[in-house]
Amino acid sequence: MAPSKWLTFRNTHAPGKVYSFPNAGSRRYTHEEYFARVWLPVVHSERVTVLMGPSYRTEQFELKTTGENPISRMSNWNLRSYALDVNAVVRLDSSSWLIATSHFNKSGNTAELSFRQIPVNYTLSASYLRKKSLNKELGFGILFNQSYKLTILPVLIYNHNYAENAGFEIMLPKKIAWRRNLSANDILYLKAESVTRTYYTNHWASEVPDVCRRVDVDMAVTYNRKLGSMIGMEVSAGYRKNLSTRLIEGAVPLRTSGFAMTFDLYVQPPKFKGKK
């Protein structure tokens, strides 16, 4: 009941982050992020679908207080991420599927590290999904994440359209959402979604890359609007709760949670008409 996104362009602002630094005191920053991704079909048959999604992300800590920036090495759009998603869906029968997802990325401070020096992070998952009824789907699986350290988590999928124009969309540990289709072109969401960012740096010219890492949960109201047959936009605003933060050596997080806003512009998959 939600539009597919073939091309996605996203901008995120999370202001009011405060960190303390030795001999510099506290400094206030805005996390600003730009993201772009495209999904490319690799296999599309009656039983198997495989999609490949390369993406690119930049992020900066924009200084909002006067004085020298203690983390100047990580500003000027030098935090970059190059990633590739590969998702596969295998239809087992008319009501059950196997879903495999993979995400690989190289994310780091390219002002200090070359692309080759940045380690590869990855997330792999495998899930079984079954359609319990016309309006209900239930699935479970397992997820492996190697990003700074290895994490293994269970996967739970639950989709339930309890009305013609409303339902729940749950995919733990990634997101939980309530959806209301206001019209054929308008959708309203209330959702909570995890946001994890890991960037490798080379602080103090160390031979072993250091890590800048944060784990957040975005709790937001999201409005999605289709603009014609192919173009759409999505605006999300709410509270970003920080669960953990690791910045450069010596930095102490003072305020890491607060308002966050995201704007998406997307293009839906084109429809190709074959010859009859």
Short mmCIF file of N, CA and C in Angstrom, two decimals, residues 4-149:
data_model
loop_
_atom_site.label_atom_id
_atom_site.label_comp_id
_atom_site.label_asym_id
_atom_site.label_seq_id
_atom_site.Cartn_x
_atom_site.Cartn_y
_atom_site.Cartn_z
N SER A 4 6.58 2.16 -4.27
CA SER A 4 7.96 1.71 -4.39
C SER A 4 8.86 2.88 -4.78
N LYS A 5 10.12 2.83 -4.32
CA LYS A 5 11.07 3.91 -4.60
C LYS A 5 12.22 3.35 -5.42
N TRP A 6 12.28 3.77 -6.67
CA TRP A 6 13.36 3.34 -7.56
C TRP A 6 14.60 4.21 -7.34
N LEU A 7 14.44 5.52 -7.45
CA LEU A 7 15.50 6.48 -7.14
C LEU A 7 15.09 7.26 -5.90
N THR A 8 16.03 7.43 -4.95
CA THR A 8 15.74 8.18 -3.73
C THR A 8 16.84 9.19 -3.48
N PHE A 9 16.44 10.43 -3.19
CA PHE A 9 17.36 11.49 -2.77
C PHE A 9 16.86 12.01 -1.41
N ARG A 10 17.74 12.04 -0.39
CA ARG A 10 17.30 12.35 0.97
C ARG A 10 18.24 13.36 1.62
N ASN A 11 17.64 14.27 2.38
CA ASN A 11 18.39 15.22 3.17
C ASN A 11 17.88 15.18 4.61
N THR A 12 18.79 15.10 5.58
CA THR A 12 18.42 15.01 6.99
C THR A 12 19.14 16.07 7.79
N HIS A 13 18.40 16.74 8.69
CA HIS A 13 18.97 17.71 9.63
C HIS A 13 18.62 17.28 11.05
N ALA A 14 19.63 17.23 11.92
CA ALA A 14 19.41 16.94 13.34
C ALA A 14 20.21 17.97 14.14
N PRO A 15 19.60 19.11 14.48
CA PRO A 15 20.33 20.19 15.16
C PRO A 15 20.44 19.96 16.67
N GLY A 16 21.24 20.84 17.31
CA GLY A 16 21.30 20.88 18.77
C GLY A 16 22.16 19.83 19.44
N LYS A 17 23.10 19.20 18.72
CA LYS A 17 23.99 18.22 19.35
C LYS A 17 25.15 18.95 20.03
N VAL A 18 25.42 18.60 21.29
CA VAL A 18 26.45 19.29 22.06
C VAL A 18 27.48 18.28 22.55
N TYR A 19 28.77 18.59 22.30
CA TYR A 19 29.88 17.76 22.74
C TYR A 19 30.90 18.64 23.46
N SER A 20 31.59 18.04 24.41
CA SER A 20 32.63 18.75 25.15
C SER A 20 34.00 18.19 24.76
N PHE A 21 35.00 19.10 24.61
CA PHE A 21 36.33 18.72 24.18
C PHE A 21 37.37 19.26 25.15
N PRO A 22 38.48 18.53 25.38
CA PRO A 22 39.54 19.03 26.25
C PRO A 22 40.10 20.35 25.72
N ASN A 23 40.26 21.32 26.61
CA ASN A 23 40.83 22.65 26.30
C ASN A 23 39.99 23.44 25.29
N ALA A 24 38.76 22.99 25.00
CA ALA A 24 37.91 23.71 24.05
C ALA A 24 36.51 23.96 24.58
N GLY A 25 36.13 23.27 25.66
CA GLY A 25 34.79 23.45 26.21
C GLY A 25 33.73 22.76 25.36
N SER A 26 32.49 23.18 25.53
CA SER A 26 31.38 22.56 24.80
C SER A 26 31.17 23.26 23.45
N ARG A 27 30.76 22.49 22.47
CA ARG A 27 30.47 23.00 21.14
C ARG A 27 29.15 22.40 20.67
N ARG A 28 28.36 23.20 19.96
CA ARG A 28 27.05 22.77 19.46
C ARG A 28 27.13 22.54 17.96
N TYR A 29 26.53 21.42 17.50
CA TYR A 29 26.61 21.02 16.10
C TYR A 29 25.23 20.65 15.56
N THR A 30 25.13 20.64 14.24
CA THR A 30 24.01 20.05 13.52
C THR A 30 24.52 18.90 12.68
N HIS A 31 23.92 17.72 12.85
CA HIS A 31 24.22 16.62 11.95
C HIS A 31 23.46 16.86 10.65
N GLU A 32 24.16 16.93 9.54
CA GLU A 32 23.50 17.11 8.25
C GLU A 32 23.95 15.99 7.32
N GLU A 33 22.97 15.40 6.62
CA GLU A 33 23.26 14.22 5.82
C GLU A 33 22.55 14.29 4.48
N TYR A 34 23.27 13.89 3.42
CA TYR A 34 22.70 13.72 2.09
C TYR A 34 22.87 12.26 1.67
N PHE A 35 21.82 11.72 1.04
CA PHE A 35 21.82 10.31 0.69
C PHE A 35 21.16 10.12 -0.67
N ALA A 36 21.70 9.19 -1.48
CA ALA A 36 21.12 8.87 -2.78
C ALA A 36 21.25 7.37 -3.03
N ARG A 37 20.18 6.77 -3.58
CA ARG A 37 20.21 5.33 -3.88
C ARG A 37 19.34 5.04 -5.09
N VAL A 38 19.74 4.02 -5.86
CA VAL A 38 18.95 3.55 -6.98
C VAL A 38 18.85 2.03 -6.88
N TRP A 39 17.65 1.48 -7.16
CA TRP A 39 17.45 0.03 -7.19
C TRP A 39 17.47 -0.46 -8.63
N LEU A 40 18.28 -1.50 -8.89
CA LEU A 40 18.42 -2.05 -10.24
C LEU A 40 17.99 -3.51 -10.24
N PRO A 41 17.07 -3.90 -11.12
CA PRO A 41 16.65 -5.31 -11.19
C PRO A 41 17.75 -6.17 -11.80
N VAL A 42 18.06 -7.28 -11.15
CA VAL A 42 19.07 -8.23 -11.65
C VAL A 42 18.38 -9.48 -12.18
N VAL A 43 17.43 -10.01 -11.39
CA VAL A 43 16.65 -11.18 -11.80
C VAL A 43 15.19 -10.88 -11.48
N HIS A 44 14.30 -11.16 -12.42
CA HIS A 44 12.88 -10.99 -12.16
C HIS A 44 12.12 -12.08 -12.90
N SER A 45 11.79 -13.14 -12.17
CA SER A 45 11.06 -14.26 -12.75
C SER A 45 9.84 -14.55 -11.88
N GLU A 46 9.11 -15.57 -12.24
CA GLU A 46 7.90 -15.90 -11.50
C GLU A 46 8.19 -16.29 -10.06
N ARG A 47 9.37 -16.90 -9.83
CA ARG A 47 9.68 -17.39 -8.48
C ARG A 47 10.80 -16.60 -7.80
N VAL A 48 11.67 -15.97 -8.54
CA VAL A 48 12.85 -15.33 -7.93
C VAL A 48 12.95 -13.88 -8.38
N THR A 49 13.18 -12.99 -7.42
CA THR A 49 13.46 -11.58 -7.72
C THR A 49 14.72 -11.17 -6.97
N VAL A 50 15.66 -10.55 -7.70
CA VAL A 50 16.90 -10.06 -7.10
C VAL A 50 17.08 -8.61 -7.49
N LEU A 51 17.29 -7.76 -6.50
CA LEU A 51 17.51 -6.33 -6.72
C LEU A 51 18.85 -5.92 -6.15
N MET A 52 19.52 -5.00 -6.86
CA MET A 52 20.79 -4.46 -6.43
C MET A 52 20.64 -2.95 -6.25
N GLY A 53 21.10 -2.42 -5.10
CA GLY A 53 20.91 -1.01 -4.80
C GLY A 53 22.18 -0.30 -4.37
N PRO A 54 22.97 0.26 -5.29
CA PRO A 54 24.11 1.07 -4.87
C PRO A 54 23.65 2.40 -4.27
N SER A 55 24.39 2.89 -3.27
CA SER A 55 24.01 4.13 -2.62
C SER A 55 25.25 4.91 -2.21
N TYR A 56 25.03 6.21 -1.94
CA TYR A 56 26.11 7.12 -1.54
C TYR A 56 25.58 8.06 -0.48
N ARG A 57 26.37 8.29 0.57
CA ARG A 57 25.94 9.17 1.66
C ARG A 57 27.09 10.07 2.11
N THR A 58 26.78 11.32 2.39
CA THR A 58 27.74 12.22 3.01
C THR A 58 27.13 12.79 4.28
N GLU A 59 27.97 13.04 5.26
CA GLU A 59 27.49 13.59 6.53
C GLU A 59 28.53 14.56 7.08
N GLN A 60 28.08 15.58 7.76
CA GLN A 60 29.01 16.50 8.41
C GLN A 60 28.47 16.93 9.76
N PHE A 61 29.39 17.32 10.64
CA PHE A 61 29.06 17.94 11.92
C PHE A 61 29.25 19.44 11.73
N GLU A 62 28.17 20.14 11.46
CA GLU A 62 28.25 21.57 11.16
C GLU A 62 28.30 22.36 12.48
N LEU A 63 29.41 23.07 12.73
CA LEU A 63 29.61 23.82 13.96
C LEU A 63 28.67 25.02 14.01
N LYS A 64 27.95 25.16 15.15
CA LYS A 64 26.98 26.24 15.31
C LYS A 64 27.40 27.26 16.37
N THR A 65 28.54 27.04 17.04
CA THR A 65 29.04 28.00 18.02
C THR A 65 30.33 28.62 17.50
N THR A 66 30.71 29.75 18.07
CA THR A 66 31.91 30.46 17.61
C THR A 66 33.16 29.75 18.09
N GLY A 67 34.26 30.04 17.45
CA GLY A 67 35.54 29.46 17.83
C GLY A 67 35.98 28.38 16.88
N GLU A 68 37.16 27.82 17.17
CA GLU A 68 37.74 26.78 16.33
C GLU A 68 36.96 25.49 16.48
N ASN A 69 36.81 24.77 15.38
CA ASN A 69 36.08 23.50 15.38
C ASN A 69 37.02 22.38 15.85
N PRO A 70 36.77 21.79 17.04
CA PRO A 70 37.65 20.71 17.53
C PRO A 70 37.63 19.47 16.66
N ILE A 71 36.59 19.28 15.86
CA ILE A 71 36.53 18.10 14.99
C ILE A 71 36.57 18.54 13.53
N SER A 72 37.42 19.54 13.25
CA SER A 72 37.50 20.07 11.89
C SER A 72 37.90 19.00 10.88
N ARG A 73 38.61 17.98 11.34
CA ARG A 73 39.03 16.91 10.41
C ARG A 73 37.83 16.15 9.85
N MET A 74 36.68 16.22 10.54
CA MET A 74 35.51 15.46 10.12
C MET A 74 34.46 16.36 9.48
N SER A 75 34.78 17.60 9.20
CA SER A 75 33.82 18.50 8.57
C SER A 75 34.11 18.59 7.07
N ASN A 76 33.48 19.56 6.42
CA ASN A 76 33.68 19.80 4.97
C ASN A 76 33.33 18.58 4.13
N TRP A 77 32.23 17.85 4.52
CA TRP A 77 31.70 16.73 3.75
C TRP A 77 32.70 15.59 3.57
N ASN A 78 33.59 15.39 4.54
CA ASN A 78 34.58 14.33 4.41
C ASN A 78 34.12 12.99 4.97
N LEU A 79 33.00 12.95 5.66
CA LEU A 79 32.43 11.68 6.11
C LEU A 79 31.57 11.13 4.98
N ARG A 80 32.04 10.05 4.35
CA ARG A 80 31.35 9.52 3.19
C ARG A 80 31.14 8.02 3.33
N SER A 81 30.07 7.54 2.70
CA SER A 81 29.76 6.12 2.72
C SER A 81 29.39 5.67 1.32
N TYR A 82 30.04 4.60 0.86
CA TYR A 82 29.75 3.97 -0.43
C TYR A 82 29.20 2.58 -0.12
N ALA A 83 27.98 2.29 -0.55
CA ALA A 83 27.32 1.06 -0.12
C ALA A 83 26.65 0.34 -1.28
N LEU A 84 26.39 -0.94 -1.04
CA LEU A 84 25.67 -1.77 -2.02
C LEU A 84 24.74 -2.71 -1.26
N ASP A 85 23.44 -2.65 -1.61
CA ASP A 85 22.45 -3.58 -1.08
C ASP A 85 22.10 -4.60 -2.16
N VAL A 86 21.98 -5.86 -1.76
CA VAL A 86 21.50 -6.91 -2.67
C VAL A 86 20.40 -7.67 -1.93
N ASN A 87 19.18 -7.59 -2.46
CA ASN A 87 18.02 -8.24 -1.84
C ASN A 87 17.45 -9.29 -2.78
N ALA A 88 17.07 -10.43 -2.21
CA ALA A 88 16.50 -11.52 -3.01
C ALA A 88 15.24 -12.05 -2.34
N VAL A 89 14.22 -12.31 -3.16
CA VAL A 89 12.96 -12.88 -2.69
C VAL A 89 12.69 -14.14 -3.51
N VAL A 90 12.50 -15.26 -2.81
CA VAL A 90 12.21 -16.54 -3.47
C VAL A 90 10.81 -16.99 -3.05
N ARG A 91 9.92 -17.15 -4.02
CA ARG A 91 8.56 -17.62 -3.74
C ARG A 91 8.57 -19.13 -3.58
N LEU A 92 8.16 -19.60 -2.39
CA LEU A 92 8.11 -21.03 -2.15
C LEU A 92 6.80 -21.63 -2.63
N ASP A 93 5.69 -20.93 -2.37
CA ASP A 93 4.38 -21.33 -2.87
C ASP A 93 3.52 -20.08 -2.92
N SER A 94 2.22 -20.25 -3.01
CA SER A 94 1.34 -19.09 -3.18
C SER A 94 1.25 -18.20 -1.94
N SER A 95 1.74 -18.68 -0.80
CA SER A 95 1.59 -17.90 0.44
C SER A 95 2.84 -17.81 1.30
N SER A 96 4.00 -18.21 0.78
CA SER A 96 5.22 -18.14 1.59
C SER A 96 6.43 -17.80 0.74
N TRP A 97 7.40 -17.12 1.36
CA TRP A 97 8.59 -16.63 0.67
C TRP A 97 9.81 -16.75 1.57
N LEU A 98 10.98 -16.87 0.95
CA LEU A 98 12.26 -16.69 1.62
C LEU A 98 12.82 -15.34 1.19
N ILE A 99 13.28 -14.55 2.16
CA ILE A 99 13.81 -13.22 1.87
C ILE A 99 15.24 -13.14 2.39
N ALA A 100 16.18 -12.80 1.53
CA ALA A 100 17.57 -12.63 1.91
C ALA A 100 17.99 -11.20 1.58
N THR A 101 18.63 -10.53 2.53
CA THR A 101 19.11 -9.18 2.30
C THR A 101 20.58 -9.09 2.67
N SER A 102 21.29 -8.23 1.99
CA SER A 102 22.70 -8.00 2.31
C SER A 102 23.03 -6.53 2.07
N HIS A 103 23.86 -5.98 2.92
CA HIS A 103 24.28 -4.58 2.82
C HIS A 103 25.77 -4.53 3.10
N PHE A 104 26.52 -3.98 2.15
CA PHE A 104 27.97 -3.82 2.29
C PHE A 104 28.30 -2.34 2.13
N ASN A 105 29.17 -1.83 3.00
CA ASN A 105 29.55 -0.42 2.85
C ASN A 105 30.98 -0.18 3.31
N LYS A 106 31.55 0.87 2.73
CA LYS A 106 32.82 1.43 3.18
C LYS A 106 32.53 2.87 3.59
N SER A 107 32.64 3.15 4.89
CA SER A 107 32.26 4.46 5.42
C SER A 107 33.42 5.00 6.24
N GLY A 108 33.86 6.21 5.90
CA GLY A 108 34.99 6.77 6.64
C GLY A 108 35.23 8.22 6.33
N ASN A 109 36.25 8.75 6.99
CA ASN A 109 36.69 10.12 6.77
C ASN A 109 37.71 10.13 5.63
N THR A 110 37.25 10.46 4.44
CA THR A 110 38.11 10.37 3.26
C THR A 110 39.16 11.47 3.22
N ALA A 111 39.13 12.41 4.17
CA ALA A 111 40.21 13.40 4.26
C ALA A 111 41.47 12.77 4.84
N GLU A 112 41.31 11.67 5.58
CA GLU A 112 42.45 11.02 6.23
C GLU A 112 42.73 9.62 5.70
N LEU A 113 41.68 8.96 5.19
CA LEU A 113 41.83 7.58 4.75
C LEU A 113 41.46 7.45 3.27
N SER A 114 42.23 6.63 2.57
CA SER A 114 41.87 6.32 1.19
C SER A 114 40.76 5.27 1.19
N PHE A 115 40.11 5.09 0.05
CA PHE A 115 39.03 4.10 -0.06
C PHE A 115 39.53 2.71 0.31
N ARG A 116 40.75 2.38 -0.07
CA ARG A 116 41.31 1.06 0.20
C ARG A 116 41.55 0.85 1.70
N GLN A 117 41.88 1.91 2.42
CA GLN A 117 42.16 1.78 3.86
C GLN A 117 40.91 1.61 4.71
N ILE A 118 39.74 1.95 4.20
CA ILE A 118 38.51 1.87 4.98
C ILE A 118 38.01 0.43 5.00
N PRO A 119 37.80 -0.16 6.19
CA PRO A 119 37.29 -1.55 6.27
C PRO A 119 35.87 -1.66 5.72
N VAL A 120 35.49 -2.87 5.36
CA VAL A 120 34.15 -3.15 4.87
C VAL A 120 33.24 -3.52 6.05
N ASN A 121 32.11 -2.84 6.18
CA ASN A 121 31.06 -3.23 7.11
C ASN A 121 29.99 -3.98 6.32
N TYR A 122 29.28 -4.90 6.98
CA TYR A 122 28.23 -5.61 6.27
C TYR A 122 27.12 -6.03 7.22
N THR A 123 25.93 -6.20 6.64
CA THR A 123 24.77 -6.74 7.34
C THR A 123 24.14 -7.81 6.45
N LEU A 124 23.90 -8.99 7.00
CA LEU A 124 23.28 -10.09 6.27
C LEU A 124 22.07 -10.57 7.05
N SER A 125 20.99 -10.86 6.34
CA SER A 125 19.80 -11.40 7.02
C SER A 125 19.10 -12.40 6.12
N ALA A 126 18.42 -13.35 6.76
CA ALA A 126 17.60 -14.34 6.06
C ALA A 126 16.32 -14.52 6.85
N SER A 127 15.17 -14.46 6.15
CA SER A 127 13.88 -14.52 6.83
C SER A 127 12.90 -15.38 6.04
N TYR A 128 11.98 -15.97 6.77
CA TYR A 128 10.87 -16.73 6.19
C TYR A 128 9.59 -15.92 6.42
N LEU A 129 8.85 -15.66 5.35
CA LEU A 129 7.63 -14.85 5.43
C LEU A 129 6.45 -15.67 4.93
N ARG A 130 5.38 -15.65 5.71
CA ARG A 130 4.18 -16.40 5.32
C ARG A 130 2.96 -15.49 5.40
N LYS A 131 2.11 -15.59 4.38
CA LYS A 131 0.86 -14.85 4.35
C LYS A 131 -0.19 -15.65 5.11
N LYS A 132 -0.57 -15.15 6.30
CA LYS A 132 -1.51 -15.87 7.14
C LYS A 132 -2.95 -15.70 6.69
N SER A 133 -3.25 -14.55 6.08
CA SER A 133 -4.58 -14.27 5.57
C SER A 133 -4.45 -13.20 4.50
N LEU A 134 -5.57 -12.75 3.97
CA LEU A 134 -5.54 -11.74 2.92
C LEU A 134 -4.87 -10.46 3.38
N ASN A 135 -4.98 -10.12 4.67
CA ASN A 135 -4.48 -8.85 5.19
C ASN A 135 -3.40 -8.99 6.24
N LYS A 136 -2.82 -10.18 6.38
CA LYS A 136 -1.84 -10.37 7.45
C LYS A 136 -0.67 -11.22 6.98
N GLU A 137 0.57 -10.74 7.29
CA GLU A 137 1.80 -11.47 6.98
C GLU A 137 2.64 -11.58 8.25
N LEU A 138 3.29 -12.72 8.43
CA LEU A 138 4.14 -12.95 9.59
C LEU A 138 5.43 -13.61 9.14
N GLY A 139 6.56 -13.12 9.67
CA GLY A 139 7.84 -13.69 9.29
C GLY A 139 8.83 -13.64 10.43
N PHE A 140 9.89 -14.45 10.31
CA PHE A 140 10.95 -14.46 11.32
C PHE A 140 12.24 -14.87 10.64
N GLY A 141 13.36 -14.49 11.26
CA GLY A 141 14.66 -14.81 10.68
C GLY A 141 15.79 -14.42 11.61
N ILE A 142 16.98 -14.22 11.02
CA ILE A 142 18.16 -13.88 11.80
C ILE A 142 18.99 -12.86 11.02
N LEU A 143 19.70 -12.00 11.76
CA LEU A 143 20.48 -10.92 11.15
C LEU A 143 21.88 -10.93 11.75
N PHE A 144 22.88 -10.79 10.86
CA PHE A 144 24.28 -10.66 11.27
C PHE A 144 24.79 -9.30 10.83
N ASN A 145 25.39 -8.56 11.75
CA ASN A 145 25.93 -7.24 11.43
C ASN A 145 27.37 -7.14 11.89
N GLN A 146 28.27 -6.83 10.95
CA GLN A 146 29.67 -6.59 11.28
C GLN A 146 29.96 -5.12 10.99
N SER A 147 29.86 -4.32 12.05
CA SER A 147 30.08 -2.89 11.94
C SER A 147 30.72 -2.43 13.23
N TYR A 148 32.02 -2.39 13.24
CA TYR A 148 32.80 -2.09 14.45
C TYR A 148 32.93 -3.34 15.31
N LYS A 149 31.85 -4.09 15.49
CA LYS A 149 31.90 -5.38 16.16
C LYS A 149 30.76 -6.24 15.62
#
